[in-house]
Amino acid sequence: MDAREQLFQQLIEECGGGIARLAGSYVRNQAEREDLVQEIWLAIWRALPGFRGDSSLRTFAYRIAHNRSVTQLARRRDSEDSEVLETVADERPGPEAQLERSRDAERLMRAVSLLPLGMRQVLTLRFEGLSYSEISEVLGISESNVAVRLNRARDRLNTKLSNTV
C-alpha cells in the first residue's frame, strides 16, 4: 500500500462517520447524502497528492467535504425552483429502551436542519469535534465569526426545542 492509500485509509477510519454526517447536514434525503459522500471521498482521493501539510489531514478532508457540499447545494438550488424540506429520520433500529433517546435525536436533527446554512455548517463541524480554529479554516471565516454563528445557532436551537416540548 503506497503513502496515498495509507493516508486515504486513515481518513476513512478517522473521519468516515463525520464526513457522512457533514454531508447529511447539507442535503435533505438519504439518497442525496450517499451520492454526496461518494463525491466527497472521490474529491479527497484526487486531492491527496496535493496535501502539503499546511493544516491537519483532518482539516484538509473536512475542507474538501465542505467545498464539495456547497457545490452540491448550489447545483441543487440551480436545478430546483424551491427547496422541499423532508423530515430527518433516525434510521437506526434499536430496542424500546432507546425510543426516547431516538425521539430526542430526531427533534434535534429536525431543529438543526431548519437552521440557516451558515449555522448548520458551524454546528455540524463542532459536533464532529473540530475546534473553532479548524472550523474557521474549513469554512474560510474568522474564529470570532465561528463563535458568533455557534452562539446564534445554540440560541435558535434552544428556542426551537423548548417550543416543541
mmCIF file of C-alpha atoms in Angstrom:
data_model
loop_
_atom_site.group_PDB
_atom_site.id
_atom_site.type_symbol
_atom_site.label_atom_id
_atom_site.label_comp_id
_atom_site.label_asym_id
_atom_site.label_seq_id
_atom_site.Cartn_x
_atom_site.Cartn_y
_atom_site.Cartn_z
ATOM 1 C CA MET A 1 0.000 0.000 0.000
ATOM 2 C CA ASP A 2 1.516 3.339 -1.015
ATOM 3 C CA ALA A 3 1.510 6.519 1.098
ATOM 4 C CA ARG A 4 -1.564 7.937 -0.646
ATOM 5 C CA GLU A 5 -3.578 4.787 0.014
ATOM 6 C CA GLN A 6 -2.448 4.774 3.657
ATOM 7 C CA LEU A 7 -3.493 8.411 4.143
ATOM 8 C CA PHE A 8 -6.823 7.719 2.464
ATOM 9 C CA GLN A 9 -7.463 4.667 4.639
ATOM 10 C CA GLN A 10 -6.530 6.692 7.737
ATOM 11 C CA LEU A 11 -9.019 9.393 6.749
ATOM 12 C CA ILE A 12 -11.793 6.870 6.161
ATOM 13 C CA GLU A 13 -11.208 5.338 9.591
ATOM 14 C CA GLU A 14 -10.909 8.653 11.456
ATOM 15 C CA CYS A 15 -13.391 10.836 9.591
ATOM 16 C CA GLY A 16 -15.772 8.485 7.767
ATOM 17 C CA GLY A 17 -18.748 8.981 10.054
ATOM 18 C CA GLY A 18 -18.091 12.688 10.425
ATOM 19 C CA ILE A 19 -17.884 13.230 6.676
ATOM 20 C CA ALA A 20 -21.195 11.385 6.243
ATOM 21 C CA ARG A 21 -22.858 13.480 8.952
ATOM 22 C CA LEU A 22 -21.444 16.685 7.456
ATOM 23 C CA ALA A 23 -22.806 15.714 4.039
ATOM 24 C CA GLY A 24 -26.159 14.937 5.654
ATOM 25 C CA SER A 25 -26.336 18.459 7.045
ATOM 26 C CA TYR A 26 -26.253 19.899 3.502
ATOM 27 C CA VAL A 27 -28.795 17.639 1.811
ATOM 28 C CA ARG A 28 -32.344 16.622 2.642
ATOM 29 C CA ASN A 29 -32.550 12.892 1.969
ATOM 30 C CA GLN A 30 -30.568 9.663 2.249
ATOM 31 C CA ALA A 31 -30.023 9.178 -1.482
ATOM 32 C CA GLU A 32 -28.555 12.663 -1.912
ATOM 33 C CA ARG A 33 -26.383 12.111 1.152
ATOM 34 C CA GLU A 34 -24.979 8.848 -0.221
ATOM 35 C CA ASP A 35 -24.202 10.470 -3.584
ATOM 36 C CA LEU A 36 -22.567 13.443 -1.903
ATOM 37 C CA VAL A 37 -20.455 11.247 0.381
ATOM 38 C CA GLN A 38 -19.155 9.358 -2.674
ATOM 39 C CA GLU A 39 -18.335 12.631 -4.416
ATOM 40 C CA ILE A 40 -16.527 13.876 -1.307
ATOM 41 C CA TRP A 41 -14.371 10.746 -0.976
ATOM 42 C CA LEU A 42 -13.517 10.879 -4.671
ATOM 43 C CA ALA A 43 -12.528 14.549 -4.323
ATOM 44 C CA ILE A 44 -10.403 13.743 -1.252
ATOM 45 C CA TRP A 45 -8.680 10.899 -3.120
ATOM 46 C CA ARG A 46 -7.902 13.195 -6.050
ATOM 47 C CA ALA A 47 -6.671 15.986 -3.762
ATOM 48 C CA LEU A 48 -4.387 13.849 -1.564
ATOM 49 C CA PRO A 49 -1.308 14.211 -3.798
ATOM 50 C CA GLY A 50 -1.594 17.971 -3.306
ATOM 51 C CA PHE A 51 -1.708 17.761 0.508
ATOM 52 C CA ARG A 52 1.229 19.867 1.712
ATOM 53 C CA GLY A 53 0.690 19.571 5.438
ATOM 54 C CA ASP A 54 -0.253 23.244 5.884
ATOM 55 C CA SER A 55 -3.137 22.026 8.038
ATOM 56 C CA SER A 56 -4.004 18.752 9.712
ATOM 57 C CA LEU A 57 -5.097 15.934 7.459
ATOM 58 C CA ARG A 58 -8.480 16.020 9.190
ATOM 59 C CA THR A 59 -8.966 19.740 8.490
ATOM 60 C CA PHE A 60 -7.875 19.140 4.894
ATOM 61 C CA ALA A 61 -10.548 16.441 4.486
ATOM 62 C CA TYR A 62 -13.302 18.500 6.115
ATOM 63 C CA ARG A 63 -12.417 21.493 3.939
ATOM 64 C CA ILE A 64 -12.829 19.362 0.818
ATOM 65 C CA ALA A 65 -16.085 17.935 2.200
ATOM 66 C CA HIS A 66 -17.386 21.433 2.899
ATOM 67 C CA ASN A 67 -16.450 22.716 -0.563
ATOM 68 C CA ARG A 68 -17.986 19.725 -2.311
ATOM 69 C CA SER A 69 -21.151 20.049 -0.202
ATOM 70 C CA VAL A 70 -21.507 23.741 -1.011
ATOM 71 C CA THR A 71 -21.081 22.935 -4.703
ATOM 72 C CA GLN A 72 -23.776 20.246 -4.436
ATOM 73 C CA LEU A 73 -26.086 22.677 -2.638
ATOM 74 C CA ALA A 74 -25.580 25.276 -5.368
ATOM 75 C CA ARG A 75 -26.310 22.673 -8.058
ATOM 76 C CA ARG A 76 -29.486 21.605 -6.302
ATOM 77 C CA ARG A 77 -30.669 25.199 -5.929
ATOM 78 C CA ASP A 78 -29.977 25.810 -9.604
ATOM 79 C CA SER A 79 -31.982 22.757 -10.617
ATOM 80 C CA GLU A 80 -34.938 23.248 -8.281
ATOM 81 C CA ASP A 81 -37.348 26.139 -8.142
ATOM 82 C CA SER A 82 -37.956 25.678 -4.433
ATOM 83 C CA GLU A 83 -36.385 23.650 -1.696
ATOM 84 C CA VAL A 84 -38.575 20.914 -0.259
ATOM 85 C CA LEU A 85 -37.910 20.100 3.382
ATOM 86 C CA GLU A 86 -38.150 16.479 4.353
ATOM 87 C CA THR A 87 -38.173 15.194 7.879
ATOM 88 C CA VAL A 88 -34.909 13.838 9.185
ATOM 89 C CA ALA A 89 -35.466 10.325 10.440
ATOM 90 C CA ASP A 90 -33.226 8.299 12.678
ATOM 91 C CA GLU A 91 -32.877 5.127 10.617
ATOM 92 C CA ARG A 92 -31.003 3.114 13.226
ATOM 93 C CA PRO A 93 -33.042 0.271 14.642
ATOM 94 C CA GLY A 94 -32.821 -0.146 18.394
ATOM 95 C CA PRO A 95 -34.539 -1.587 21.429
ATOM 96 C CA GLU A 96 -37.517 0.087 23.037
ATOM 97 C CA ALA A 97 -35.299 1.448 25.789
ATOM 98 C CA GLN A 98 -33.699 3.772 23.209
ATOM 99 C CA LEU A 99 -37.010 5.085 21.909
ATOM 100 C CA GLU A 100 -36.949 8.296 23.951
ATOM 101 C CA ARG A 101 -33.336 8.960 23.049
ATOM 102 C CA SER A 102 -34.184 8.355 19.418
ATOM 103 C CA ARG A 103 -37.063 10.843 19.561
ATOM 104 C CA ASP A 104 -34.825 13.449 21.154
ATOM 105 C CA ALA A 105 -32.224 12.907 18.444
ATOM 106 C CA GLU A 106 -34.902 13.299 15.772
ATOM 107 C CA ARG A 107 -36.146 16.536 17.315
ATOM 108 C CA LEU A 108 -32.585 17.851 17.459
ATOM 109 C CA MET A 109 -31.803 16.870 13.864
ATOM 110 C CA ARG A 110 -35.063 18.363 12.636
ATOM 111 C CA ALA A 111 -34.307 21.581 14.515
ATOM 112 C CA VAL A 112 -30.752 21.689 13.140
ATOM 113 C CA SER A 113 -31.996 21.078 9.583
ATOM 114 C CA LEU A 114 -34.225 24.154 9.878
ATOM 115 C CA LEU A 115 -31.333 26.459 10.791
ATOM 116 C CA PRO A 116 -29.785 28.692 8.129
ATOM 117 C CA LEU A 117 -26.894 27.051 6.268
ATOM 118 C CA GLY A 118 -24.153 29.085 7.988
ATOM 119 C CA MET A 119 -25.369 27.975 11.399
ATOM 120 C CA ARG A 120 -25.773 24.345 10.275
ATOM 121 C CA GLN A 121 -22.217 24.360 8.973
ATOM 122 C CA VAL A 122 -20.546 25.513 12.181
ATOM 123 C CA LEU A 123 -22.796 23.408 14.399
ATOM 124 C CA THR A 124 -22.185 20.230 12.407
ATOM 125 C CA LEU A 125 -18.425 20.747 12.354
ATOM 126 C CA ARG A 126 -18.451 21.460 16.096
ATOM 127 C CA PHE A 127 -20.486 18.278 16.691
ATOM 128 C CA GLU A 128 -17.666 16.474 14.866
ATOM 129 C CA GLY A 129 -15.178 17.804 17.398
ATOM 130 C CA LEU A 130 -13.443 20.427 15.295
ATOM 131 C CA SER A 131 -12.008 23.377 17.198
ATOM 132 C CA TYR A 132 -13.005 26.965 16.468
ATOM 133 C CA SER A 133 -9.687 27.346 14.653
ATOM 134 C CA GLU A 134 -10.300 24.271 12.498
ATOM 135 C CA ILE A 135 -13.869 25.353 11.708
ATOM 136 C CA SER A 136 -12.525 28.780 10.777
ATOM 137 C CA GLU A 137 -10.059 27.177 8.391
ATOM 138 C CA VAL A 138 -12.611 24.800 6.856
ATOM 139 C CA LEU A 139 -15.234 27.487 6.234
ATOM 140 C CA GLY A 140 -12.847 30.335 5.457
ATOM 141 C CA ILE A 141 -14.266 32.633 8.147
ATOM 142 C CA SER A 142 -12.745 34.171 11.265
ATOM 143 C CA GLU A 143 -12.768 32.388 14.611
ATOM 144 C CA SER A 144 -14.891 35.184 16.062
ATOM 145 C CA ASN A 145 -17.422 34.623 13.266
ATOM 146 C CA VAL A 146 -17.421 30.915 14.156
ATOM 147 C CA ALA A 147 -18.172 31.817 17.774
ATOM 148 C CA VAL A 148 -20.967 34.194 16.799
ATOM 149 C CA ARG A 149 -22.578 31.632 14.470
ATOM 150 C CA LEU A 150 -22.335 28.914 17.126
ATOM 151 C CA ASN A 151 -23.930 31.118 19.770
ATOM 152 C CA ARG A 152 -26.742 32.131 17.444
ATOM 153 C CA ALA A 153 -27.284 28.528 16.379
ATOM 154 C CA ARG A 154 -27.450 27.391 20.012
ATOM 155 C CA ASP A 155 -29.910 30.165 20.850
ATOM 156 C CA ARG A 156 -32.147 29.239 17.929
ATOM 157 C CA LEU A 157 -31.949 25.545 18.784
ATOM 158 C CA ASN A 158 -32.873 26.235 22.400
ATOM 159 C CA THR A 159 -35.854 28.286 21.250
ATOM 160 C CA LYS A 160 -36.995 25.671 18.713
ATOM 161 C CA LEU A 161 -36.560 22.768 21.105
ATOM 162 C CA SER A 162 -38.259 24.487 24.042
ATOM 163 C CA ASN A 163 -41.233 25.343 21.818
ATOM 164 C CA THR A 164 -41.693 21.692 20.827
ATOM 165 C CA VAL A 165 -41.721 20.188 24.312
#
